[in-house]
Amino acid sequence: MSRNPHYIKMINSSRWRLLRAKKLRSSPICEVCEANGLSTLATEVHHKTPVESVAHELGMRQLMFDYSNLQSLCHACHSEMHRRAFSHSKESIQANNKRATQRFVDNFLNGEE
Ligand SMILES: [Zn+2]
Ligand SMILES: [Zn+2]
């Protein structure tokens, strides 16, 4: 993911590991899935405002360790979140739409309930 040395240092720190564990303990269900009426176990913690949206180390540190900036997500929702946030090209938007359609079809065919 990120190659920023400050980011790498923080993401590997015990402070982050503890905060992440605390977040997953208090919100063990993926917040996006939950909003869609699903109960998927969250395995990843996302920063709502990306840590790297600021350039200086102090700002990054504040975003990284701000508990209210965290979101518990499952792997699928986390990947989707980053695809959406970081892909703005026409092709990727079309690809996202295609994926969303496919997901709808899959859900429909799998017939929840
Ligand atoms: Zn999810
Ligand atoms: Zn993330």
PDB file of N, CA and C and ligand atoms in Angstrom:
ATOM      1  N   MET A   1       0.838  -1.192   0.000  1.00  0.00           N
ATOM      2  CA  MET A   1       0.000   0.000   0.000  1.00  0.00           C
ATOM      3  C   MET A   1       0.879   1.249   0.000  1.00  0.00           C
ATOM      4  N   SER A   2       0.914   1.944   1.113  1.00  0.00           N
ATOM      5  CA  SER A   2       1.655   3.207   1.133  1.00  0.00           C
ATOM      6  C   SER A   2       3.153   2.972   1.295  1.00  0.00           C
ATOM      7  N   ARG A   3       3.916   3.849   0.650  1.00  0.00           N
ATOM      8  CA  ARG A   3       5.372   3.777   0.787  1.00  0.00           C
ATOM      9  C   ARG A   3       5.892   4.905   1.652  1.00  0.00           C
ATOM     10  N   ASN A   4       4.970   5.753   2.125  1.00  0.00           N
ATOM     11  CA  ASN A   4       5.404   6.874   2.953  1.00  0.00           C
ATOM     12  C   ASN A   4       6.027   6.338   4.251  1.00  0.00           C
ATOM     13  N   PRO A   5       7.284   6.726   4.531  1.00  0.00           N
ATOM     14  CA  PRO A   5       7.972   6.158   5.701  1.00  0.00           C
ATOM     15  C   PRO A   5       7.253   6.446   7.026  1.00  0.00           C
ATOM     16  N   HIS A   6       6.633   7.614   7.155  1.00  0.00           N
ATOM     17  CA  HIS A   6       5.901   7.925   8.390  1.00  0.00           C
ATOM     18  C   HIS A   6       4.715   6.987   8.539  1.00  0.00           C
ATOM     19  N   TYR A   7       4.040   6.782   7.410  1.00  0.00           N
ATOM     20  CA  TYR A   7       2.858   5.910   7.409  1.00  0.00           C
ATOM     21  C   TYR A   7       3.256   4.493   7.806  1.00  0.00           C
ATOM     22  N   ILE A   8       4.318   4.013   7.196  1.00  0.00           N
ATOM     23  CA  ILE A   8       4.772   2.640   7.463  1.00  0.00           C
ATOM     24  C   ILE A   8       5.157   2.472   8.928  1.00  0.00           C
ATOM     25  N   LYS A   9       5.825   3.485   9.449  1.00  0.00           N
ATOM     26  CA  LYS A   9       6.233   3.435  10.852  1.00  0.00           C
ATOM     27  C   LYS A   9       5.008   3.389  11.770  1.00  0.00           C
ATOM     28  N   MET A  10       4.016   4.217  11.455  1.00  0.00           N
ATOM     29  CA  MET A  10       2.825   4.276  12.321  1.00  0.00           C
ATOM     30  C   MET A  10       1.980   3.019  12.223  1.00  0.00           C
ATOM     31  N   ILE A  11       1.837   2.498  11.002  1.00  0.00           N
ATOM     32  CA  ILE A  11       0.971   1.333  10.809  1.00  0.00           C
ATOM     33  C   ILE A  11       1.596   0.094  11.466  1.00  0.00           C
ATOM     34  N   ASN A  12       2.911   0.137  11.669  1.00  0.00           N
ATOM     35  CA  ASN A  12       3.590  -0.987  12.318  1.00  0.00           C
ATOM     36  C   ASN A  12       3.802  -0.772  13.812  1.00  0.00           C
ATOM     37  N   SER A  13       3.330   0.357  14.326  1.00  0.00           N
ATOM     38  CA  SER A  13       3.572   0.663  15.738  1.00  0.00           C
ATOM     39  C   SER A  13       2.614  -0.118  16.637  1.00  0.00           C
ATOM     40  N   SER A  14       3.042  -0.338  17.883  1.00  0.00           N
ATOM     41  CA  SER A  14       2.153  -1.047  18.804  1.00  0.00           C
ATOM     42  C   SER A  14       0.971  -0.161  19.168  1.00  0.00           C
ATOM     43  N   ARG A  15       1.172   1.160  19.111  1.00  0.00           N
ATOM     44  CA  ARG A  15       0.068   2.078  19.397  1.00  0.00           C
ATOM     45  C   ARG A  15      -1.072   1.858  18.401  1.00  0.00           C
ATOM     46  N   TRP A  16      -0.726   1.730  17.126  1.00  0.00           N
ATOM     47  CA  TRP A  16      -1.755   1.488  16.110  1.00  0.00           C
ATOM     48  C   TRP A  16      -2.384   0.108  16.283  1.00  0.00           C
ATOM     49  N   ARG A  17      -1.545  -0.892  16.545  1.00  0.00           N
ATOM     50  CA  ARG A  17      -2.074  -2.255  16.708  1.00  0.00           C
ATOM     51  C   ARG A  17      -3.097  -2.318  17.845  1.00  0.00           C
ATOM     52  N   LEU A  18      -2.802  -1.600  18.941  1.00  0.00           N
ATOM     53  CA  LEU A  18      -3.721  -1.592  20.080  1.00  0.00           C
ATOM     54  C   LEU A  18      -5.021  -0.869  19.736  1.00  0.00           C
ATOM     55  N   LEU A  19      -4.893   0.275  19.065  1.00  0.00           N
ATOM     56  CA  LEU A  19      -6.068   1.063  18.707  1.00  0.00           C
ATOM     57  C   LEU A  19      -6.968   0.280  17.745  1.00  0.00           C
ATOM     58  N   ARG A  20      -6.323  -0.373  16.793  1.00  0.00           N
ATOM     59  CA  ARG A  20      -7.019  -1.187  15.799  1.00  0.00           C
ATOM     60  C   ARG A  20      -7.784  -2.321  16.491  1.00  0.00           C
ATOM     61  N   ALA A  21      -7.108  -2.984  17.436  1.00  0.00           N
ATOM     62  CA  ALA A  21      -7.728  -4.091  18.169  1.00  0.00           C
ATOM     63  C   ALA A  21      -8.920  -3.587  18.986  1.00  0.00           C
ATOM     64  N   LYS A  22      -8.748  -2.411  19.578  1.00  0.00           N
ATOM     65  CA  LYS A  22      -9.820  -1.818  20.371  1.00  0.00           C
ATOM     66  C   LYS A  22     -11.031  -1.518  19.491  1.00  0.00           C
ATOM     67  N   LYS A  23     -10.782  -0.974  18.309  1.00  0.00           N
ATOM     68  CA  LYS A  23     -11.853  -0.645  17.372  1.00  0.00           C
ATOM     69  C   LYS A  23     -12.597  -1.914  16.951  1.00  0.00           C
ATOM     70  N   LEU A  24     -11.845  -2.959  16.611  1.00  0.00           N
ATOM     71  CA  LEU A  24     -12.476  -4.204  16.169  1.00  0.00           C
ATOM     72  C   LEU A  24     -13.249  -4.885  17.304  1.00  0.00           C
ATOM     73  N   ARG A  25     -12.781  -4.687  18.540  1.00  0.00           N
ATOM     74  CA  ARG A  25     -13.505  -5.250  19.685  1.00  0.00           C
ATOM     75  C   ARG A  25     -14.829  -4.527  19.889  1.00  0.00           C
ATOM     76  N   SER A  26     -14.804  -3.191  19.765  1.00  0.00           N
ATOM     77  CA  SER A  26     -16.046  -2.447  20.031  1.00  0.00           C
ATOM     78  C   SER A  26     -16.986  -2.437  18.823  1.00  0.00           C
ATOM     79  N   SER A  27     -16.452  -2.563  17.603  1.00  0.00           N
ATOM     80  CA  SER A  27     -17.293  -2.671  16.403  1.00  0.00           C
ATOM     81  C   SER A  27     -16.878  -3.897  15.614  1.00  0.00           C
ATOM     82  N   PRO A  28     -17.295  -5.087  16.055  1.00  0.00           N
ATOM     83  CA  PRO A  28     -16.816  -6.321  15.400  1.00  0.00           C
ATOM     84  C   PRO A  28     -17.493  -6.613  14.067  1.00  0.00           C
ATOM     85  N   ILE A  29     -18.558  -5.871  13.749  1.00  0.00           N
ATOM     86  CA  ILE A  29     -19.288  -6.114  12.499  1.00  0.00           C
ATOM     87  C   ILE A  29     -18.911  -5.043  11.479  1.00  0.00           C
ATOM     88  N   CYS A  30     -18.699  -5.448  10.229  1.00  0.00           N
ATOM     89  CA  CYS A  30     -18.395  -4.504   9.152  1.00  0.00           C
ATOM     90  C   CYS A  30     -19.484  -3.436   9.091  1.00  0.00           C
ATOM     91  N   GLU A  31     -19.081  -2.171   9.162  1.00  0.00           N
ATOM     92  CA  GLU A  31     -20.056  -1.079   9.266  1.00  0.00           C
ATOM     93  C   GLU A  31     -20.831  -0.868   7.965  1.00  0.00           C
ATOM     94  N   VAL A  32     -20.199  -1.170   6.828  1.00  0.00           N
ATOM     95  CA  VAL A  32     -20.895  -1.033   5.539  1.00  0.00           C
ATOM     96  C   VAL A  32     -21.907  -2.162   5.377  1.00  0.00           C
ATOM     97  N   CYS A  33     -21.481  -3.382   5.668  1.00  0.00           N
ATOM     98  CA  CYS A  33     -22.394  -4.525   5.576  1.00  0.00           C
ATOM     99  C   CYS A  33     -23.568  -4.331   6.535  1.00  0.00           C
ATOM    100  N   GLU A  34     -23.274  -3.873   7.729  1.00  0.00           N
ATOM    101  CA  GLU A  34     -24.313  -3.682   8.739  1.00  0.00           C
ATOM    102  C   GLU A  34     -25.372  -2.693   8.237  1.00  0.00           C
ATOM    103  N   ALA A  35     -24.905  -1.625   7.567  1.00  0.00           N
ATOM    104  CA  ALA A  35     -25.828  -0.626   7.021  1.00  0.00           C
ATOM    105  C   ALA A  35     -26.714  -1.236   5.935  1.00  0.00           C
ATOM    106  N   ASN A  36     -26.234  -2.345   5.336  1.00  0.00           N
ATOM    107  CA  ASN A  36     -27.020  -3.030   4.309  1.00  0.00           C
ATOM    108  C   ASN A  36     -27.756  -4.241   4.876  1.00  0.00           C
ATOM    109  N   GLY A  37     -27.827  -4.316   6.189  1.00  0.00           N
ATOM    110  CA  GLY A  37     -28.574  -5.393   6.840  1.00  0.00           C
ATOM    111  C   GLY A  37     -27.861  -6.730   6.882  1.00  0.00           C
ATOM    112  N   LEU A  38     -26.531  -6.709   6.675  1.00  0.00           N
ATOM    113  CA  LEU A  38     -25.755  -7.953   6.718  1.00  0.00           C
ATOM    114  C   LEU A  38     -24.875  -7.964   7.962  1.00  0.00           C
ATOM    115  N   SER A  39     -24.562  -9.150   8.460  1.00  0.00           N
ATOM    116  CA  SER A  39     -23.644  -9.246   9.593  1.00  0.00           C
ATOM    117  C   SER A  39     -22.374  -9.945   9.150  1.00  0.00           C
ATOM    118  N   THR A  40     -21.430  -9.166   8.687  1.00  0.00           N
ATOM    119  CA  THR A  40     -20.152  -9.724   8.268  1.00  0.00           C
ATOM    120  C   THR A  40     -19.112  -9.303   9.304  1.00  0.00           C
ATOM    121  N   LEU A  41     -18.298 -10.253   9.721  1.00  0.00           N
ATOM    122  CA  LEU A  41     -17.275  -9.946  10.705  1.00  0.00           C
ATOM    123  C   LEU A  41     -16.242  -8.982  10.113  1.00  0.00           C
ATOM    124  N   ALA A  42     -15.975  -7.900  10.819  1.00  0.00           N
ATOM    125  CA  ALA A  42     -14.963  -6.947  10.363  1.00  0.00           C
ATOM    126  C   ALA A  42     -13.579  -7.505  10.663  1.00  0.00           C
ATOM    127  N   THR A  43     -12.698  -7.393   9.700  1.00  0.00           N
ATOM    128  CA  THR A  43     -11.326  -7.876   9.919  1.00  0.00           C
ATOM    129  C   THR A  43     -10.322  -6.754   9.712  1.00  0.00           C
ATOM    130  N   GLU A  44     -10.804  -5.611   9.187  1.00  0.00           N
ATOM    131  CA  GLU A  44      -9.885  -4.528   8.852  1.00  0.00           C
ATOM    132  C   GLU A  44     -10.412  -3.199   9.379  1.00  0.00           C
ATOM    133  N   VAL A  45      -9.503  -2.299   9.663  1.00  0.00           N
ATOM    134  CA  VAL A  45      -9.899  -0.980  10.145  1.00  0.00           C
ATOM    135  C   VAL A  45      -9.454   0.064   9.128  1.00  0.00           C
ATOM    136  N   HIS A  46     -10.427   0.854   8.698  1.00  0.00           N
ATOM    137  CA  HIS A  46     -10.215   1.842   7.652  1.00  0.00           C
ATOM    138  C   HIS A  46     -10.186   3.248   8.245  1.00  0.00           C
ATOM    139  N   HIS A  47      -9.389   4.143   7.649  1.00  0.00           N
ATOM    140  CA  HIS A  47      -9.396   5.549   8.044  1.00  0.00           C
ATOM    141  C   HIS A  47     -10.337   6.295   7.104  1.00  0.00           C
ATOM    142  N   LYS A  48     -11.416   6.858   7.668  1.00  0.00           N
ATOM    143  CA  LYS A  48     -12.411   7.542   6.838  1.00  0.00           C
ATOM    144  C   LYS A  48     -11.768   8.706   6.081  1.00  0.00           C
ATOM    145  N   THR A  49     -11.011   9.527   6.792  1.00  0.00           N
ATOM    146  CA  THR A  49     -10.187  10.530   6.119  1.00  0.00           C
ATOM    147  C   THR A  49      -8.804   9.906   5.977  1.00  0.00           C
ATOM    148  N   PRO A  50      -8.360   9.689   4.740  1.00  0.00           N
ATOM    149  CA  PRO A  50      -7.082   8.979   4.554  1.00  0.00           C
ATOM    150  C   PRO A  50      -5.929   9.678   5.273  1.00  0.00           C
ATOM    151  N   VAL A  51      -5.133   8.868   5.940  1.00  0.00           N
ATOM    152  CA  VAL A  51      -3.984   9.389   6.679  1.00  0.00           C
ATOM    153  C   VAL A  51      -3.084  10.220   5.761  1.00  0.00           C
ATOM    154  N   GLU A  52      -3.004   9.788   4.519  1.00  0.00           N
ATOM    155  CA  GLU A  52      -2.109  10.490   3.600  1.00  0.00           C
ATOM    156  C   GLU A  52      -2.757  11.668   2.871  1.00  0.00           C
ATOM    157  N   SER A  53      -3.948  12.064   3.340  1.00  0.00           N
ATOM    158  CA  SER A  53      -4.557  13.260   2.743  1.00  0.00           C
ATOM    159  C   SER A  53      -3.846  14.517   3.220  1.00  0.00           C
ATOM    160  N   VAL A  54      -3.024  14.373   4.252  1.00  0.00           N
ATOM    161  CA  VAL A  54      -2.181  15.499   4.663  1.00  0.00           C
ATOM    162  C   VAL A  54      -0.720  15.114   4.431  1.00  0.00           C
ATOM    163  N   ALA A  55       0.119  16.119   4.244  1.00  0.00           N
ATOM    164  CA  ALA A  55       1.500  15.826   3.852  1.00  0.00           C
ATOM    165  C   ALA A  55       2.468  15.793   5.037  1.00  0.00           C
ATOM    166  N   HIS A  56       2.120  16.492   6.111  1.00  0.00           N
ATOM    167  CA  HIS A  56       3.082  16.573   7.216  1.00  0.00           C
ATOM    168  C   HIS A  56       2.825  15.501   8.276  1.00  0.00           C
ATOM    169  N   GLU A  57       3.894  15.122   8.962  1.00  0.00           N
ATOM    170  CA  GLU A  57       3.840  13.990   9.868  1.00  0.00           C
ATOM    171  C   GLU A  57       2.841  14.188  11.012  1.00  0.00           C
ATOM    172  N   LEU A  58       2.773  15.401  11.558  1.00  0.00           N
ATOM    173  CA  LEU A  58       1.880  15.635  12.689  1.00  0.00           C
ATOM    174  C   LEU A  58       0.417  15.407  12.286  1.00  0.00           C
ATOM    175  N   GLY A  59       0.045  15.925  11.121  1.00  0.00           N
ATOM    176  CA  GLY A  59      -1.328  15.752  10.635  1.00  0.00           C
ATOM    177  C   GLY A  59      -1.636  14.289  10.377  1.00  0.00           C
ATOM    178  N   MET A  60      -0.675  13.573   9.829  1.00  0.00           N
ATOM    179  CA  MET A  60      -0.849  12.147   9.554  1.00  0.00           C
ATOM    180  C   MET A  60      -1.072  11.398  10.854  1.00  0.00           C
ATOM    181  N   ARG A  61      -0.270  11.774  11.859  1.00  0.00           N
ATOM    182  CA  ARG A  61      -0.354  11.120  13.159  1.00  0.00           C
ATOM    183  C   ARG A  61      -1.755  11.331  13.764  1.00  0.00           C
ATOM    184  N   GLN A  62      -2.269  12.569  13.630  1.00  0.00           N
ATOM    185  CA  GLN A  62      -3.593  12.868  14.186  1.00  0.00           C
ATOM    186  C   GLN A  62      -4.681  12.022  13.515  1.00  0.00           C
ATOM    187  N   LEU A  63      -4.604  11.900  12.184  1.00  0.00           N
ATOM    188  CA  LEU A  63      -5.611  11.119  11.457  1.00  0.00           C
ATOM    189  C   LEU A  63      -5.471   9.628  11.771  1.00  0.00           C
ATOM    190  N   MET A  64      -4.253   9.176  11.837  1.00  0.00           N
ATOM    191  CA  MET A  64      -3.979   7.760  12.089  1.00  0.00           C
ATOM    192  C   MET A  64      -4.540   7.296  13.426  1.00  0.00           C
ATOM    193  N   PHE A  65      -4.385   8.155  14.461  1.00  0.00           N
ATOM    194  CA  PHE A  65      -4.761   7.722  15.813  1.00  0.00           C
ATOM    195  C   PHE A  65      -6.051   8.355  16.315  1.00  0.00           C
ATOM    196  N   ASP A  66      -6.818   8.946  15.410  1.00  0.00           N
ATOM    197  CA  ASP A  66      -8.105   9.531  15.790  1.00  0.00           C
ATOM    198  C   ASP A  66      -9.166   8.429  15.745  1.00  0.00           C
ATOM    199  N   TYR A  67      -9.639   8.050  16.921  1.00  0.00           N
ATOM    200  CA  TYR A  67     -10.580   6.927  17.020  1.00  0.00           C
ATOM    201  C   TYR A  67     -11.841   7.171  16.190  1.00  0.00           C
ATOM    202  N   SER A  68     -12.291   8.441  16.139  1.00  0.00           N
ATOM    203  CA  SER A  68     -13.524   8.743  15.399  1.00  0.00           C
ATOM    204  C   SER A  68     -13.299   8.714  13.889  1.00  0.00           C
ATOM    205  N   ASN A  69     -12.051   8.611  13.471  1.00  0.00           N
ATOM    206  CA  ASN A  69     -11.738   8.519  12.041  1.00  0.00           C
ATOM    207  C   ASN A  69     -11.684   7.056  11.563  1.00  0.00           C
ATOM    208  N   LEU A  70     -11.955   6.138  12.489  1.00  0.00           N
ATOM    209  CA  LEU A  70     -11.821   4.718  12.151  1.00  0.00           C
ATOM    210  C   LEU A  70     -13.157   4.083  11.800  1.00  0.00           C
ATOM    211  N   GLN A  71     -13.087   3.088  10.950  1.00  0.00           N
ATOM    212  CA  GLN A  71     -14.280   2.364  10.524  1.00  0.00           C
ATOM    213  C   GLN A  71     -13.922   0.885  10.415  1.00  0.00           C
ATOM    214  N   SER A  72     -14.722   0.035  11.055  1.00  0.00           N
ATOM    215  CA  SER A  72     -14.497  -1.408  10.957  1.00  0.00           C
ATOM    216  C   SER A  72     -15.102  -1.918   9.656  1.00  0.00           C
ATOM    217  N   LEU A  73     -14.310  -2.647   8.879  1.00  0.00           N
ATOM    218  CA  LEU A  73     -14.795  -3.155   7.594  1.00  0.00           C
ATOM    219  C   LEU A  73     -14.363  -4.599   7.384  1.00  0.00           C
ATOM    220  N   CYS A  74     -15.133  -5.314   6.562  1.00  0.00           N
ATOM    221  CA  CYS A  74     -14.678  -6.629   6.129  1.00  0.00           C
ATOM    222  C   CYS A  74     -13.735  -6.398   4.940  1.00  0.00           C
ATOM    223  N   HIS A  75     -13.034  -7.428   4.540  1.00  0.00           N
ATOM    224  CA  HIS A  75     -12.039  -7.256   3.480  1.00  0.00           C
ATOM    225  C   HIS A  75     -12.672  -6.761   2.178  1.00  0.00           C
ATOM    226  N   ALA A  76     -13.825  -7.319   1.823  1.00  0.00           N
ATOM    227  CA  ALA A  76     -14.482  -6.955   0.555  1.00  0.00           C
ATOM    228  C   ALA A  76     -14.881  -5.481   0.536  1.00  0.00           C
ATOM    229  N   CYS A  77     -15.500  -5.023   1.616  1.00  0.00           N
ATOM    230  CA  CYS A  77     -15.932  -3.620   1.668  1.00  0.00           C
ATOM    231  C   CYS A  77     -14.728  -2.686   1.708  1.00  0.00           C
ATOM    232  N   HIS A  78     -13.672  -3.116   2.380  1.00  0.00           N
ATOM    233  CA  HIS A  78     -12.485  -2.273   2.460  1.00  0.00           C
ATOM    234  C   HIS A  78     -11.848  -2.107   1.076  1.00  0.00           C
ATOM    235  N   SER A  79     -11.747  -3.202   0.339  1.00  0.00           N
ATOM    236  CA  SER A  79     -11.183  -3.135  -1.013  1.00  0.00           C
ATOM    237  C   SER A  79     -12.030  -2.226  -1.887  1.00  0.00           C
ATOM    238  N   GLU A  80     -13.345  -2.393  -1.768  1.00  0.00           N
ATOM    239  CA  GLU A  80     -14.284  -1.607  -2.561  1.00  0.00           C
ATOM    240  C   GLU A  80     -14.141  -0.111  -2.230  1.00  0.00           C
ATOM    241  N   MET A  81     -14.028   0.170  -0.954  1.00  0.00           N
ATOM    242  CA  MET A  81     -13.881   1.546  -0.481  1.00  0.00           C
ATOM    243  C   MET A  81     -12.653   2.205  -1.121  1.00  0.00           C
ATOM    244  N   HIS A  82     -11.547   1.461  -1.150  1.00  0.00           N
ATOM    245  CA  HIS A  82     -10.321   2.029  -1.711  1.00  0.00           C
ATOM    246  C   HIS A  82     -10.390   2.123  -3.226  1.00  0.00           C
ATOM    247  N   ARG A  83     -11.028   1.158  -3.842  1.00  0.00           N
ATOM    248  CA  ARG A  83     -11.190   1.247  -5.293  1.00  0.00           C
ATOM    249  C   ARG A  83     -11.982   2.502  -5.644  1.00  0.00           C
ATOM    250  N   ARG A  84     -13.057   2.723  -4.895  1.00  0.00           N
ATOM    251  CA  ARG A  84     -13.904   3.870  -5.166  1.00  0.00           C
ATOM    252  C   ARG A  84     -13.193   5.185  -4.868  1.00  0.00           C
ATOM    253  N   ALA A  85     -12.464   5.207  -3.757  1.00  0.00           N
ATOM    254  CA  ALA A  85     -11.824   6.452  -3.346  1.00  0.00           C
ATOM    255  C   ALA A  85     -10.672   6.843  -4.258  1.00  0.00           C
ATOM    256  N   PHE A  86      -9.984   5.852  -4.791  1.00  0.00           N
ATOM    257  CA  PHE A  86      -8.757   6.171  -5.507  1.00  0.00           C
ATOM    258  C   PHE A  86      -8.843   5.994  -7.012  1.00  0.00           C
ATOM    259  N   SER A  87      -9.999   5.580  -7.508  1.00  0.00           N
ATOM    260  CA  SER A  87     -10.086   5.426  -8.959  1.00  0.00           C
ATOM    261  C   SER A  87     -11.118   6.393  -9.500  1.00  0.00           C
ATOM    262  N   HIS A  88     -10.659   7.310 -10.307  1.00  0.00           N
ATOM    263  CA  HIS A  88     -11.568   8.311 -10.842  1.00  0.00           C
ATOM    264  C   HIS A  88     -11.639   8.253 -12.365  1.00  0.00           C
ATOM    265  N   SER A  89     -10.896   7.342 -12.963  1.00  0.00           N
ATOM    266  CA  SER A  89     -10.907   7.288 -14.424  1.00  0.00           C
ATOM    267  C   SER A  89     -12.238   6.725 -14.909  1.00  0.00           C
ATOM    268  N   LYS A  90     -12.571   7.048 -16.125  1.00  0.00           N
ATOM    269  CA  LYS A  90     -13.836   6.626 -16.706  1.00  0.00           C
ATOM    270  C   LYS A  90     -13.941   5.093 -16.715  1.00  0.00           C
ATOM    271  N   GLU A  91     -12.823   4.447 -17.079  1.00  0.00           N
ATOM    272  CA  GLU A  91     -12.835   2.987 -17.158  1.00  0.00           C
ATOM    273  C   GLU A  91     -13.127   2.369 -15.799  1.00  0.00           C
ATOM    274  N   SER A  92     -12.500   2.916 -14.760  1.00  0.00           N
ATOM    275  CA  SER A  92     -12.688   2.276 -13.463  1.00  0.00           C
ATOM    276  C   SER A  92     -14.094   2.514 -12.936  1.00  0.00           C
ATOM    277  N   ILE A  93     -14.677   3.660 -13.288  1.00  0.00           N
ATOM    278  CA  ILE A  93     -16.062   3.910 -12.872  1.00  0.00           C
ATOM    279  C   ILE A  93     -16.987   2.916 -13.575  1.00  0.00           C
ATOM    280  N   GLN A  94     -16.719   2.686 -14.848  1.00  0.00           N
ATOM    281  CA  GLN A  94     -17.522   1.700 -15.577  1.00  0.00           C
ATOM    282  C   GLN A  94     -17.339   0.310 -14.981  1.00  0.00           C
ATOM    283  N   ALA A  95     -16.093  -0.008 -14.635  1.00  0.00           N
ATOM    284  CA  ALA A  95     -15.807  -1.320 -14.054  1.00  0.00           C
ATOM    285  C   ALA A  95     -16.540  -1.463 -12.724  1.00  0.00           C
ATOM    286  N   ASN A  96     -16.560  -0.396 -11.927  1.00  0.00           N
ATOM    287  CA  ASN A  96     -17.266  -0.434 -10.650  1.00  0.00           C
ATOM    288  C   ASN A  96     -18.752  -0.670 -10.848  1.00  0.00           C
ATOM    289  N   ASN A  97     -19.327   0.024 -11.842  1.00  0.00           N
ATOM    290  CA  ASN A  97     -20.743  -0.145 -12.123  1.00  0.00           C
ATOM    291  C   ASN A  97     -21.043  -1.578 -12.534  1.00  0.00           C
ATOM    292  N   LYS A  98     -20.132  -2.126 -13.333  1.00  0.00           N
ATOM    293  CA  LYS A  98     -20.296  -3.491 -13.799  1.00  0.00           C
ATOM    294  C   LYS A  98     -20.256  -4.466 -12.618  1.00  0.00           C
ATOM    295  N   ARG A  99     -19.305  -4.207 -11.719  1.00  0.00           N
ATOM    296  CA  ARG A  99     -19.193  -5.061 -10.533  1.00  0.00           C
ATOM    297  C   ARG A  99     -20.447  -4.969  -9.674  1.00  0.00           C
ATOM    298  N   ALA A 100     -20.961  -3.743  -9.510  1.00  0.00           N
ATOM    299  CA  ALA A 100     -22.156  -3.551  -8.687  1.00  0.00           C
ATOM    300  C   ALA A 100     -23.335  -4.310  -9.292  1.00  0.00           C
ATOM    301  N   THR A 101     -23.443  -4.251 -10.624  1.00  0.00           N
ATOM    302  CA  THR A 101     -24.517  -4.962 -11.311  1.00  0.00           C
ATOM    303  C   THR A 101     -24.364  -6.457 -11.095  1.00  0.00           C
ATOM    304  N   GLN A 102     -23.119  -6.929 -11.231  1.00  0.00           N
ATOM    305  CA  GLN A 102     -22.854  -8.359 -11.065  1.00  0.00           C
ATOM    306  C   GLN A 102     -23.211  -8.809  -9.651  1.00  0.00           C
ATOM    307  N   ARG A 103     -22.890  -7.946  -8.676  1.00  0.00           N
ATOM    308  CA  ARG A 103     -23.169  -8.293  -7.290  1.00  0.00           C
ATOM    309  C   ARG A 103     -24.680  -8.403  -7.088  1.00  0.00           C
ATOM    310  N   PHE A 104     -25.406  -7.486  -7.693  1.00  0.00           N
ATOM    311  CA  PHE A 104     -26.855  -7.502  -7.578  1.00  0.00           C
ATOM    312  C   PHE A 104     -27.402  -8.808  -8.159  1.00  0.00           C
ATOM    313  N   VAL A 105     -26.886  -9.167  -9.341  1.00  0.00           N
ATOM    314  CA  VAL A 105     -27.327 -10.397  -9.993  1.00  0.00           C
ATOM    315  C   VAL A 105     -26.992 -11.598  -9.115  1.00  0.00           C
ATOM    316  N   ASP A 106     -25.764 -11.614  -8.562  1.00  0.00           N
ATOM    317  CA  ASP A 106     -25.357 -12.722  -7.692  1.00  0.00           C
ATOM    318  C   ASP A 106     -26.292 -12.833  -6.489  1.00  0.00           C
ATOM    319  N   ASN A 107     -26.556 -11.686  -5.847  1.00  0.00           N
ATOM    320  CA  ASN A 107     -27.421 -11.686  -4.673  1.00  0.00           C
ATOM    321  C   ASN A 107     -28.813 -12.195  -5.037  1.00  0.00           C
ATOM    322  N   PHE A 108     -29.270 -11.757  -6.185  1.00  0.00           N
ATOM    323  CA  PHE A 108     -30.601 -12.128  -6.639  1.00  0.00           C
ATOM    324  C   PHE A 108     -30.668 -13.630  -6.871  1.00  0.00           C
ATOM    325  N   LEU A 109     -29.644 -14.166  -7.550  1.00  0.00           N
ATOM    326  CA  LEU A 109     -29.642 -15.591  -7.862  1.00  0.00           C
ATOM    327  C   LEU A 109     -29.456 -16.443  -6.604  1.00  0.00           C
ATOM    328  N   ASN A 110     -28.660 -15.898  -5.651  1.00  0.00           N
ATOM    329  CA  ASN A 110     -28.446 -16.658  -4.421  1.00  0.00           C
ATOM    330  C   ASN A 110     -29.682 -16.633  -3.528  1.00  0.00           C
ATOM    331  N   GLY A 111     -30.559 -15.661  -3.802  1.00  0.00           N
ATOM    332  CA  GLY A 111     -31.856 -15.608  -3.136  1.00  0.00           C
ATOM    333  C   GLY A 111     -31.804 -15.601  -1.621  1.00  0.00           C
ATOM    334  N   GLU A 112     -31.208 -14.546  -1.080  1.00  0.00           N
ATOM    335  CA  GLU A 112     -31.224 -14.361   0.379  1.00  0.00           C
ATOM    336  C   GLU A 112     -32.639 -14.567   0.906  1.00  0.00           C
ATOM    337  N   GLU A 113     -32.813 -15.419   1.875  1.00  0.00           N
ATOM    338  CA  GLU A 113     -34.129 -15.759   2.468  1.00  0.00           C
ATOM    339  C   GLU A 113     -34.953 -16.562   1.474  1.00  0.00           C
TER     340      GLU A 113
HETATM  341 ZN    ZN B   1     -18.499  -5.479   4.592  1.00  0.00          ZN
HETATM  342 ZN    ZN B   2      -8.710   1.794   4.294  1.00  0.00          ZN
END
